[in-house]
CSV table of C-alpha atoms in Angstrom, one decimal:
chain,number,residue,atom,x,y,z
I,3,MET,CA,-268.6,48.4,-39.3
I,4,ASN,CA,-269.2,48.1,-35.5
I,5,ARG,CA,-271.2,45.0,-36.1
I,6,PHE,CA,-268.3,43.5,-38.1
I,7,SER,CA,-265.8,44.5,-35.4
I,8,LEU,CA,-267.9,42.9,-32.7
I,9,ALA,CA,-268.2,39.7,-34.8
I,10,VAL,CA,-264.4,39.6,-35.3
I,11,SER,CA,-263.7,40.2,-31.6
I,12,GLY,CA,-266.2,37.6,-30.6
I,13,GLY,CA,-264.6,35.1,-32.9
I,14,ILE,CA,-261.1,35.8,-31.5
I,15,ALA,CA,-262.4,35.5,-28.0
I,16,ARG,CA,-264.0,32.2,-28.7
I,17,VAL,CA,-260.8,30.8,-30.2
I,18,THR,CA,-258.5,32.0,-27.5
I,19,GLU,CA,-260.6,31.6,-24.3
I,20,ALA,CA,-261.3,27.9,-24.5
I,21,ALA,CA,-260.3,24.7,-26.2
I,22,LEU,CA,-263.3,23.9,-28.3
I,23,GLY,CA,-264.8,20.5,-28.9
I,24,PRO,CA,-263.7,18.8,-25.7
I,25,TYR,CA,-266.0,15.8,-26.2
I,26,GLN,CA,-265.2,15.5,-29.9
I,27,THR,CA,-261.5,15.5,-29.3
I,28,ALA,CA,-261.9,13.0,-26.5
I,29,VAL,CA,-263.8,10.6,-28.8
I,30,ILE,CA,-261.2,10.8,-31.6
I,31,ARG,CA,-258.4,10.3,-29.0
I,32,ILE,CA,-260.2,7.1,-27.7
I,33,GLY,CA,-261.2,6.0,-31.2
I,34,PHE,CA,-257.8,6.2,-32.9
I,35,SER,CA,-255.8,4.9,-29.9
I,36,ALA,CA,-258.2,2.0,-29.6
I,37,THR,CA,-258.0,1.2,-33.3
I,38,TRP,CA,-254.2,1.1,-33.2
I,39,LEU,CA,-254.2,-0.9,-30.0
I,40,LEU,CA,-256.6,-3.5,-31.3
I,41,PHE,CA,-254.6,-3.8,-34.5
I,42,LEU,CA,-251.3,-4.3,-32.7
I,43,LEU,CA,-252.8,-6.9,-30.4
I,44,ARG,CA,-254.4,-8.8,-33.3
I,45,GLU,CA,-251.2,-8.8,-35.2
I,46,LEU,CA,-249.1,-9.8,-32.2
I,47,PRO,CA,-248.4,-13.3,-33.5
I,48,HIS,CA,-247.4,-11.9,-37.0
I,49,ARG,CA,-245.5,-8.7,-35.9
I,50,HIS,CA,-242.2,-10.0,-37.1
I,51,GLU,CA,-243.5,-10.6,-40.6
I,52,LEU,CA,-245.3,-7.3,-40.8
I,53,TYR,CA,-242.8,-4.9,-39.3
I,54,GLY,CA,-240.0,-6.8,-37.8
I,55,PRO,CA,-236.8,-8.6,-38.9
I,56,ASP,CA,-238.7,-11.3,-40.8
I,57,SER,CA,-240.6,-8.9,-43.0
I,58,PRO,CA,-240.4,-9.4,-46.8
I,59,TRP,CA,-239.7,-5.7,-46.9
I,60,SER,CA,-236.2,-6.2,-45.4
I,61,TRP,CA,-234.4,-3.8,-43.2
I,62,ASP,CA,-232.0,-2.9,-46.0
I,63,LEU,CA,-234.8,-2.1,-48.4
I,64,ALA,CA,-236.5,0.0,-45.7
I,65,GLN,CA,-233.3,1.8,-45.0
I,66,GLN,CA,-232.9,2.7,-48.7
I,67,LEU,CA,-236.5,3.9,-49.0
I,68,ILE,CA,-236.2,6.0,-45.8
I,69,ALA,CA,-232.9,7.5,-46.9
I,70,SER,CA,-234.7,8.8,-50.1
I,71,ASN,CA,-238.0,10.0,-48.6
I,72,GLY,CA,-236.8,11.2,-45.1
I,73,SER,CA,-239.5,9.4,-43.2
I,74,PHE,CA,-239.2,9.0,-39.4
I,75,THR,CA,-239.0,5.6,-37.8
I,76,THR,CA,-237.2,4.5,-34.7
I,77,LEU,CA,-236.9,0.9,-36.2
I,78,MET,CA,-234.1,2.2,-38.4
I,79,TRP,CA,-232.0,2.8,-35.4
I,80,SER,CA,-231.2,-0.9,-35.1
I,81,ASP,CA,-232.0,-4.1,-37.0
I,82,GLY,CA,-232.0,-6.2,-33.8
I,83,ARG,CA,-234.9,-8.3,-32.7
I,84,VAL,CA,-234.7,-7.0,-29.1
I,85,TRP,CA,-235.0,-3.4,-30.3
I,86,PHE,CA,-238.0,-4.2,-32.4
I,87,GLU,CA,-239.7,-5.9,-29.4
I,88,ILE,CA,-239.1,-2.8,-27.3
I,89,VAL,CA,-240.6,-0.5,-29.9
I,90,TYR,CA,-243.6,-2.7,-30.4
I,91,VAL,CA,-244.3,-3.0,-26.6
I,92,LEU,CA,-244.0,0.7,-26.2
I,93,ALA,CA,-246.4,1.3,-29.1
I,94,VAL,CA,-249.0,-1.0,-27.4
I,95,LEU,CA,-248.5,0.7,-24.0
I,96,SER,CA,-248.7,4.2,-25.3
I,97,SER,CA,-251.9,3.4,-27.2
I,98,ALA,CA,-253.5,1.9,-24.1
I,99,LEU,CA,-252.5,4.8,-21.9
I,100,LEU,CA,-253.6,7.4,-24.5
I,101,MET,CA,-257.0,5.7,-24.7
I,102,LEU,CA,-257.3,6.0,-20.9
I,103,GLY,CA,-256.1,9.6,-20.9
I,104,TRP,CA,-253.1,9.1,-18.6
I,105,ARG,CA,-250.4,11.8,-19.0
I,106,THR,CA,-252.0,12.5,-22.3
I,107,ARG,CA,-249.6,15.0,-23.7
I,108,THR,CA,-246.7,12.6,-23.3
I,109,MET,CA,-248.7,9.6,-24.4
I,110,SER,CA,-249.9,11.4,-27.6
I,111,VAL,CA,-246.3,12.0,-28.6
I,112,LEU,CA,-245.3,8.4,-27.9
I,113,PHE,CA,-248.4,7.2,-29.7
I,114,MET,CA,-247.3,9.3,-32.8
I,115,VAL,CA,-243.8,7.9,-32.5
I,116,GLY,CA,-245.1,4.3,-32.4
I,117,VAL,CA,-247.5,4.8,-35.4
I,118,LEU,CA,-244.8,6.4,-37.5
I,119,SER,CA,-242.1,3.9,-36.5
I,120,LEU,CA,-244.1,0.8,-37.5
I,121,GLN,CA,-245.9,2.2,-40.5
I,122,ASN,CA,-242.8,3.8,-42.1
I,123,ARG,CA,-240.8,0.6,-41.5
I,124,SER,CA,-243.1,-1.4,-43.9
I,125,VAL,CA,-245.0,1.1,-46.1
I,126,PHE,CA,-246.8,-1.5,-48.1
I,127,MET,CA,-248.6,-3.0,-45.1
I,128,GLY,CA,-252.1,-1.9,-44.2
I,129,ASP,CA,-255.1,-0.3,-46.0
I,130,GLY,CA,-256.7,3.1,-46.3
I,131,GLY,CA,-257.2,3.2,-42.6
I,132,ASP,CA,-253.5,3.3,-41.8
I,133,ASN,CA,-253.2,6.5,-43.9
I,134,VAL,CA,-255.9,8.2,-41.8
I,135,LEU,CA,-254.3,6.9,-38.6
I,136,HIS,CA,-250.9,8.1,-39.7
I,137,LEU,CA,-252.1,11.7,-40.2
I,138,MET,CA,-254.3,11.8,-37.1
I,139,SER,CA,-251.5,10.6,-34.8
I,140,VAL,CA,-249.6,13.8,-35.7
I,141,TYR,CA,-252.6,16.0,-35.3
I,142,LEU,CA,-253.5,14.6,-31.9
I,143,VAL,CA,-250.2,15.9,-30.5
I,144,PHE,CA,-251.5,19.5,-30.9
I,145,THR,CA,-254.8,18.9,-29.3
I,146,ARG,CA,-255.9,19.1,-25.6
I,147,CYS,CA,-257.7,15.9,-26.0
I,148,ALA,CA,-258.0,14.9,-22.3
I,149,GLN,CA,-260.3,17.6,-21.1
I,150,VAL,CA,-263.0,15.0,-20.4
I,151,TRP,CA,-263.3,11.2,-20.2
I,152,SER,CA,-259.7,10.8,-19.1
I,153,LEU,CA,-257.6,9.9,-16.1
I,154,ASP,CA,-256.0,13.3,-16.4
I,155,ALA,CA,-259.3,15.1,-16.0
I,156,ARG,CA,-260.2,12.9,-13.0
I,157,ARG,CA,-256.8,13.7,-11.4
I,158,ALA,CA,-257.4,17.4,-12.0
I,159,VAL,CA,-260.7,17.3,-10.2
I,160,ARG,CA,-259.0,15.6,-7.2
I,161,GLU,CA,-256.2,18.1,-7.2
I,162,ARG,CA,-258.6,21.1,-7.2
I,163,ALA,CA,-260.5,19.5,-4.3
I,164,ALA,CA,-257.2,19.0,-2.4
I,165,ARG,CA,-256.2,22.6,-3.0
I,166,ALA,CA,-259.6,23.8,-1.8
I,167,ARG,CA,-259.0,21.9,1.4
I,168,GLY,CA,-255.7,23.7,1.8
I,169,GLU,CA,-253.6,20.7,1.0
I,170,ARG,CA,-250.3,20.9,-1.0
I,171,VAL,CA,-250.4,19.0,-4.3
I,172,THR,CA,-247.1,17.7,-5.7
I,173,ASP,CA,-246.7,16.0,-9.0
I,174,ARG,CA,-243.6,13.8,-9.2
I,175,THR,CA,-244.6,11.6,-12.1
I,176,GLY,CA,-244.8,14.4,-14.7
I,177,PRO,CA,-241.3,15.8,-14.1
I,178,ALA,CA,-239.9,12.3,-13.9
I,179,LEU,CA,-241.3,11.3,-17.3
I,180,TRP,CA,-240.1,14.6,-18.7
I,181,GLY,CA,-236.5,14.0,-17.4
I,182,VAL,CA,-236.3,10.4,-18.6
I,183,LEU,CA,-237.7,11.2,-22.1
I,184,GLY,CA,-235.6,14.3,-22.4
I,185,ALA,CA,-232.4,12.3,-21.6
I,186,VAL,CA,-233.4,9.7,-24.3
I,187,LEU,CA,-234.2,12.4,-26.8
I,188,ALA,CA,-230.9,14.2,-26.2
I,189,ALA,CA,-228.9,10.9,-26.4
I,190,VAL,CA,-230.6,10.0,-29.7
I,191,THR,CA,-229.9,13.4,-31.1
I,192,LEU,CA,-226.3,13.5,-30.1
I,193,VAL,CA,-225.5,10.1,-31.6
I,194,GLY,CA,-227.0,11.2,-34.9
I,195,ARG,CA,-230.1,9.0,-35.1
I,196,MET,CA,-232.4,11.9,-35.8
I,197,GLN,CA,-231.8,11.7,-39.6
I,198,GLY,CA,-234.1,12.5,-42.5
I,199,ASP,CA,-236.8,15.1,-42.5
I,200,TRP,CA,-236.5,17.7,-39.7
I,201,LEU,CA,-240.3,17.9,-38.9
I,202,ILE,CA,-240.7,15.1,-36.4
I,203,PRO,CA,-237.4,15.8,-34.5
I,204,ALA,CA,-238.3,19.5,-34.3
I,205,LEU,CA,-241.8,18.6,-33.0
I,206,LEU,CA,-240.4,16.3,-30.4
I,207,TRP,CA,-238.0,18.9,-29.1
I,208,THR,CA,-240.7,21.6,-29.2
I,209,VAL,CA,-243.1,19.6,-27.1
I,210,TRP,CA,-240.3,18.7,-24.6
I,211,VAL,CA,-239.4,22.4,-24.2
I,212,ALA,CA,-243.0,23.4,-23.9
I,213,GLN,CA,-243.5,20.8,-21.2
I,214,ALA,CA,-240.7,22.4,-19.2
I,215,LEU,CA,-242.0,26.0,-19.8
I,216,TRP,CA,-245.5,25.1,-18.7
I,217,TRP,CA,-244.3,23.4,-15.6
I,218,LEU,CA,-242.1,26.3,-14.6
I,219,VAL,CA,-244.8,28.9,-15.2
I,220,GLY,CA,-247.3,26.9,-13.3
I,221,ARG,CA,-245.0,26.5,-10.4
I,222,ARG,CA,-243.7,30.1,-10.3
I,223,ALA,CA,-246.5,32.2,-11.6
I,224,GLY,CA,-249.5,30.1,-10.6
I,225,THR,CA,-252.5,31.7,-12.3
I,226,GLY,CA,-250.8,34.9,-13.3
I,227,GLU,CA,-250.4,36.5,-16.7
I,228,PRO,CA,-247.7,34.1,-18.0
I,229,ARG,CA,-250.0,31.2,-17.3
I,230,ILE,CA,-252.9,32.9,-19.0
I,231,LEU,CA,-250.7,33.6,-22.0
I,232,LEU,CA,-249.7,29.9,-22.2
I,233,ASP,CA,-253.4,28.9,-21.9
I,234,VAL,CA,-254.3,31.2,-24.8
I,235,ILE,CA,-251.5,29.7,-26.9
I,236,GLY,CA,-252.6,26.2,-26.0
I,237,ASN,CA,-256.2,27.0,-26.9
I,238,VAL,CA,-255.2,28.5,-30.3
I,239,VAL,CA,-253.1,25.5,-31.2
I,240,HIS,CA,-255.8,23.1,-30.1
I,241,ASN,CA,-258.5,24.9,-32.0
I,242,GLY,CA,-256.3,25.1,-35.1
I,243,ALA,CA,-255.5,21.4,-34.9
I,244,LEU,CA,-259.2,20.6,-34.5
I,245,LEU,CA,-260.0,22.6,-37.6
I,246,VAL,CA,-257.3,20.7,-39.5
I,247,ILE,CA,-258.8,17.4,-38.4
I,248,MET,CA,-262.3,18.4,-39.6
I,249,ALA,CA,-260.9,19.7,-42.9
I,250,GLU,CA,-258.9,16.5,-43.4
I,251,ALA,CA,-262.0,14.4,-42.9
I,252,CYS,CA,-263.9,16.5,-45.4
I,253,LEU,CA,-261.1,16.3,-47.8
I,254,ILE,CA,-261.0,12.5,-47.6
I,255,TYR,CA,-264.7,12.2,-48.4
I,256,ALA,CA,-264.7,14.9,-51.1
I,257,THR,CA,-261.7,13.4,-53.0
I,258,ALA,CA,-263.0,9.9,-52.6
I,259,GLY,CA,-266.4,10.9,-53.9
I,260,TRP,CA,-265.1,12.9,-56.9
I,261,TYR,CA,-262.7,10.2,-57.9
I,262,LYS,CA,-265.5,7.7,-57.8
I,263,VAL,CA,-267.6,9.9,-60.1
I,264,GLN,CA,-264.9,9.5,-62.8
I,265,GLY,CA,-265.0,5.7,-62.7
I,266,SER,CA,-267.1,3.9,-65.2
I,267,ARG,CA,-268.2,1.2,-62.7
I,268,TRP,CA,-269.4,3.9,-60.4
I,269,GLN,CA,-271.2,5.6,-63.2
I,270,ASP,CA,-273.1,2.5,-64.3
I,271,GLY,CA,-274.0,1.6,-60.7
I,272,THR,CA,-272.1,-1.7,-60.5
I,273,ALA,CA,-268.9,-0.8,-58.5
I,274,VAL,CA,-270.1,-2.2,-55.2
I,275,TYR,CA,-270.7,-5.7,-56.8
I,276,TYR,CA,-267.1,-6.4,-57.6
I,277,PRO,CA,-265.4,-6.2,-54.1
I,278,LEU,CA,-268.1,-8.3,-52.7
I,279,HIS,CA,-266.9,-11.2,-54.9
I,280,LEU,CA,-263.2,-10.8,-54.4
I,281,GLU,CA,-261.8,-13.6,-52.2
I,282,TYR,CA,-259.6,-11.2,-50.2
I,283,PHE,CA,-262.6,-9.0,-49.3
I,284,SER,CA,-265.1,-11.9,-48.7
I,285,PRO,CA,-264.8,-13.2,-45.2
I,286,TRP,CA,-268.5,-14.1,-45.4
I,287,PRO,CA,-269.2,-15.3,-48.9
I,288,ALA,CA,-272.8,-16.2,-48.2
I,289,LEU,CA,-273.5,-12.7,-46.9
I,290,ALA,CA,-271.8,-11.1,-49.9
I,291,ASP,CA,-273.9,-13.2,-52.2
I,292,LEU,CA,-277.1,-12.2,-50.4
I,293,LEU,CA,-276.2,-8.5,-50.6
I,294,SER,CA,-275.3,-8.6,-54.2
I,295,ALA,CA,-278.3,-10.7,-55.3
I,296,SER,CA,-280.4,-7.7,-56.1
I,297,GLY,CA,-279.2,-5.5,-58.9
I,298,THR,CA,-281.4,-2.7,-57.7
I,299,MET,CA,-279.8,-2.8,-54.2
I,300,VAL,CA,-276.3,-2.8,-55.7
I,301,MET,CA,-277.1,0.2,-57.8
I,302,LEU,CA,-278.7,2.1,-54.9
I,303,VAL,CA,-275.7,1.5,-52.6
I,304,THR,CA,-273.3,2.4,-55.4
I,305,TYR,CA,-274.9,5.7,-56.2
I,306,GLY,CA,-275.7,6.4,-52.6
I,307,THR,CA,-272.1,6.0,-51.6
I,308,VAL,CA,-270.9,8.6,-54.1
I,309,LEU,CA,-273.8,11.0,-53.3
I,310,VAL,CA,-273.0,10.9,-49.5
I,311,GLN,CA,-269.3,11.3,-49.9
I,312,VAL,CA,-269.6,14.2,-52.4
I,313,ALA,CA,-272.4,16.0,-50.4
I,314,PHE,CA,-271.1,15.6,-46.9
I,315,PRO,CA,-268.7,18.6,-46.8
I,316,PHE,CA,-271.5,20.9,-48.0
I,317,THR,CA,-273.9,19.7,-45.3
I,318,LEU,CA,-271.8,21.1,-42.5
I,319,PHE,CA,-273.8,24.3,-42.8
I,320,ASN,CA,-277.0,22.4,-42.0
I,321,ARG,CA,-276.9,20.6,-38.7
I,322,ARG,CA,-279.8,18.2,-39.3
I,323,VAL,CA,-278.7,17.1,-42.7
I,324,LYS,CA,-275.2,16.7,-41.5
I,325,ASN,CA,-276.2,14.5,-38.6
I,326,VAL,CA,-278.3,12.3,-41.0
I,327,LEU,CA,-275.4,11.8,-43.4
I,328,LEU,CA,-273.0,11.2,-40.5
I,329,ALA,CA,-275.2,8.4,-39.3
I,330,VAL,CA,-275.4,7.0,-42.8
I,331,MET,CA,-271.6,7.1,-43.2
I,332,MET,CA,-270.9,5.5,-39.8
I,333,THR,CA,-273.4,2.7,-40.6
I,334,GLU,CA,-271.8,2.2,-44.0
I,335,HIS,CA,-268.3,1.8,-42.4
I,336,ALA,CA,-269.7,-0.6,-39.9
I,337,VAL,CA,-271.1,-2.7,-42.7
I,338,ILE,CA,-267.8,-2.5,-44.5
I,339,ALA,CA,-266.1,-3.8,-41.4
I,340,VAL,CA,-268.3,-6.9,-41.4
I,341,VAL,CA,-269.0,-7.6,-45.0
I,342,LEU,CA,-265.6,-6.8,-46.5
I,343,GLY,CA,-263.5,-7.8,-43.5
I,344,LEU,CA,-261.9,-4.4,-43.0
I,345,PRO,CA,-262.5,-3.7,-39.3
I,346,PHE,CA,-259.5,-1.4,-38.7
I,347,PHE,CA,-260.2,0.7,-41.7
I,348,SER,CA,-263.8,1.1,-40.6
I,349,LEU,CA,-262.8,2.0,-37.0
I,350,ALA,CA,-260.3,4.6,-38.2
I,351,MET,CA,-263.0,6.2,-40.4
I,352,ILE,CA,-265.6,6.1,-37.7
I,353,ALA,CA,-263.2,7.8,-35.3
I,354,ALA,CA,-262.5,10.5,-37.9
I,355,ASP,CA,-266.3,10.9,-38.4
I,356,ALA,CA,-266.8,11.3,-34.7
I,357,VAL,CA,-265.3,14.8,-34.7
I,358,PHE,CA,-268.6,16.0,-36.3
I,359,LEU,CA,-270.8,14.4,-33.6
I,360,PRO,CA,-273.1,16.8,-31.7
I,361,THR,CA,-271.9,17.7,-28.3
I,362,GLY,CA,-275.4,17.0,-26.8
I,363,PHE,CA,-275.3,13.5,-28.1
I,364,LEU,CA,-271.8,12.9,-26.8
I,365,ARG,CA,-272.7,14.2,-23.3
I,366,ARG,CA,-275.8,12.0,-23.1
I,367,LEU,CA,-273.6,9.0,-24.3
I,368,GLY,CA,-271.1,9.8,-21.6
I,369,GLY,CA,-273.8,10.1,-19.0
I,370,ARG,CA,-275.2,6.7,-19.8
I,371,ALA,CA,-271.7,5.2,-19.7
I,372,ALA,CA,-271.1,6.8,-16.3
I,373,ARG,CA,-274.4,5.3,-15.0
I,374,VAL,CA,-273.5,1.9,-16.3
I,375,ARG,CA,-270.1,2.2,-14.6
I,376,ASP,CA,-271.6,3.3,-11.3
I,377,ARG,CA,-274.1,0.4,-11.5
I,378,LEU,CA,-271.3,-2.1,-12.0
I,379,ALA,CA,-269.3,-0.5,-9.2
I,380,ARG,CA,-272.2,-0.9,-6.8
I,381,ARG,CA,-272.7,-4.5,-7.8
I,382,GLY,CA,-269.0,-5.1,-7.1
I,383,GLY,CA,-269.2,-3.5,-3.7
I,384,ARG,CA,-267.1,-0.5,-4.7
I,385,VAL,CA,-267.7,3.1,-3.4
I,386,SER,CA,-267.4,6.0,-5.7
I,387,LEU,CA,-264.5,8.4,-4.9
I,388,PRO,CA,-265.2,12.0,-3.9
I,389,GLY,CA,-265.5,14.2,-7.0
I,390,GLN,CA,-265.6,11.2,-9.3
I,391,ARG,CA,-268.9,12.3,-10.9
I,392,ALA,CA,-267.8,15.9,-11.2
I,393,ARG,CA,-267.6,17.3,-14.7
I,394,GLU,CA,-264.0,17.4,-15.8
I,395,ASN,CA,-262.6,20.9,-16.3
I,396,PRO,CA,-261.0,21.8,-19.7
I,397,GLU,CA,-258.0,23.0,-17.7
I,398,ALA,CA,-257.2,19.4,-16.8
I,399,GLU,CA,-255.3,18.8,-20.0
I,400,HIS,CA,-252.2,21.0,-19.5
I,401,VAL,CA,-248.6,20.3,-20.2
I,402,GLY,CA,-247.6,20.1,-16.6
I,403,SER,CA,-250.0,17.4,-15.6
I,404,GLY,CA,-249.8,15.7,-19.1
I,405,ALA,CA,-246.1,15.3,-18.9
């Protein structure tokens, strides 16, 4: 009984004392924001046809659908071309800033708003990757995903160094962002634009109030008990969201694998052959013909895909097997991106897979990237700033500095 109690108390301490998976959450932050950013930039010439006033799915049809399903989208606040351009530009900017990790808490909320606004405006645009991005944009709001590899983490290092020197550190950008966005949120709510399902409006108001609470506690209480309590709550929410992201990725692969098992083409080992010869999924016909020329290869890839997807959730209990299957799945998605012409679907799935990457591998990868950056900086005649190479503290991502 004592051993069980110690195990439970140890588990509770692990969940409450720290935000787990700092490198994994940083990778999925960068991965999903980069995926959405690249998609928006690629479709920039076609944005009006996809989500704007020239879309085949007209504003009236979208309004009727949203009235029935209660989806959230800011593009239903006005059917004007200027408003659409504003929303699209803000979606691009929030994606870029989230990728860089600047004011991450606020940017994660704006990123979610941009994803939901555009995708819910034209629900028939996109592929399977947009569904993953849709879900993950909501989950990212609950994570402390800028603990490492972010501008927020770098700013936190500099602030700690300044306080150690006895300097006074004042953050004006965070409160200014909080005030402006709060005024916009209040105005939108008062004029009755927050219609439909209550979940997203409630989430926006909750995050806004939490920002204010964290800033006040940090300013008044410093490192006292109220701040410790908020840290514990933040860690629990982050770790819960991280668990949901991992479970979501497992669910995606498990359901995809078991549905494939029921298909006759997957059972006879020929399913992979057919998409390779569909014009829509054949940007490189010669390459598709080469890959499908061998019946044995087609059968192996078909059965291997089902096996990997069904088996992956069960391999999480064995680190070595999990890492091997993870490498296989990422390679498979990279091949899909090239052969079937689905780069953003593949990027979204690779970003989701990244939550299972080993911490040691990610730290080595980050170290190599830092050395390359420093080498390029020296070639450019730049000098590294003090504390630039310091390891970012998990405390860097807090609501006060992420405002």
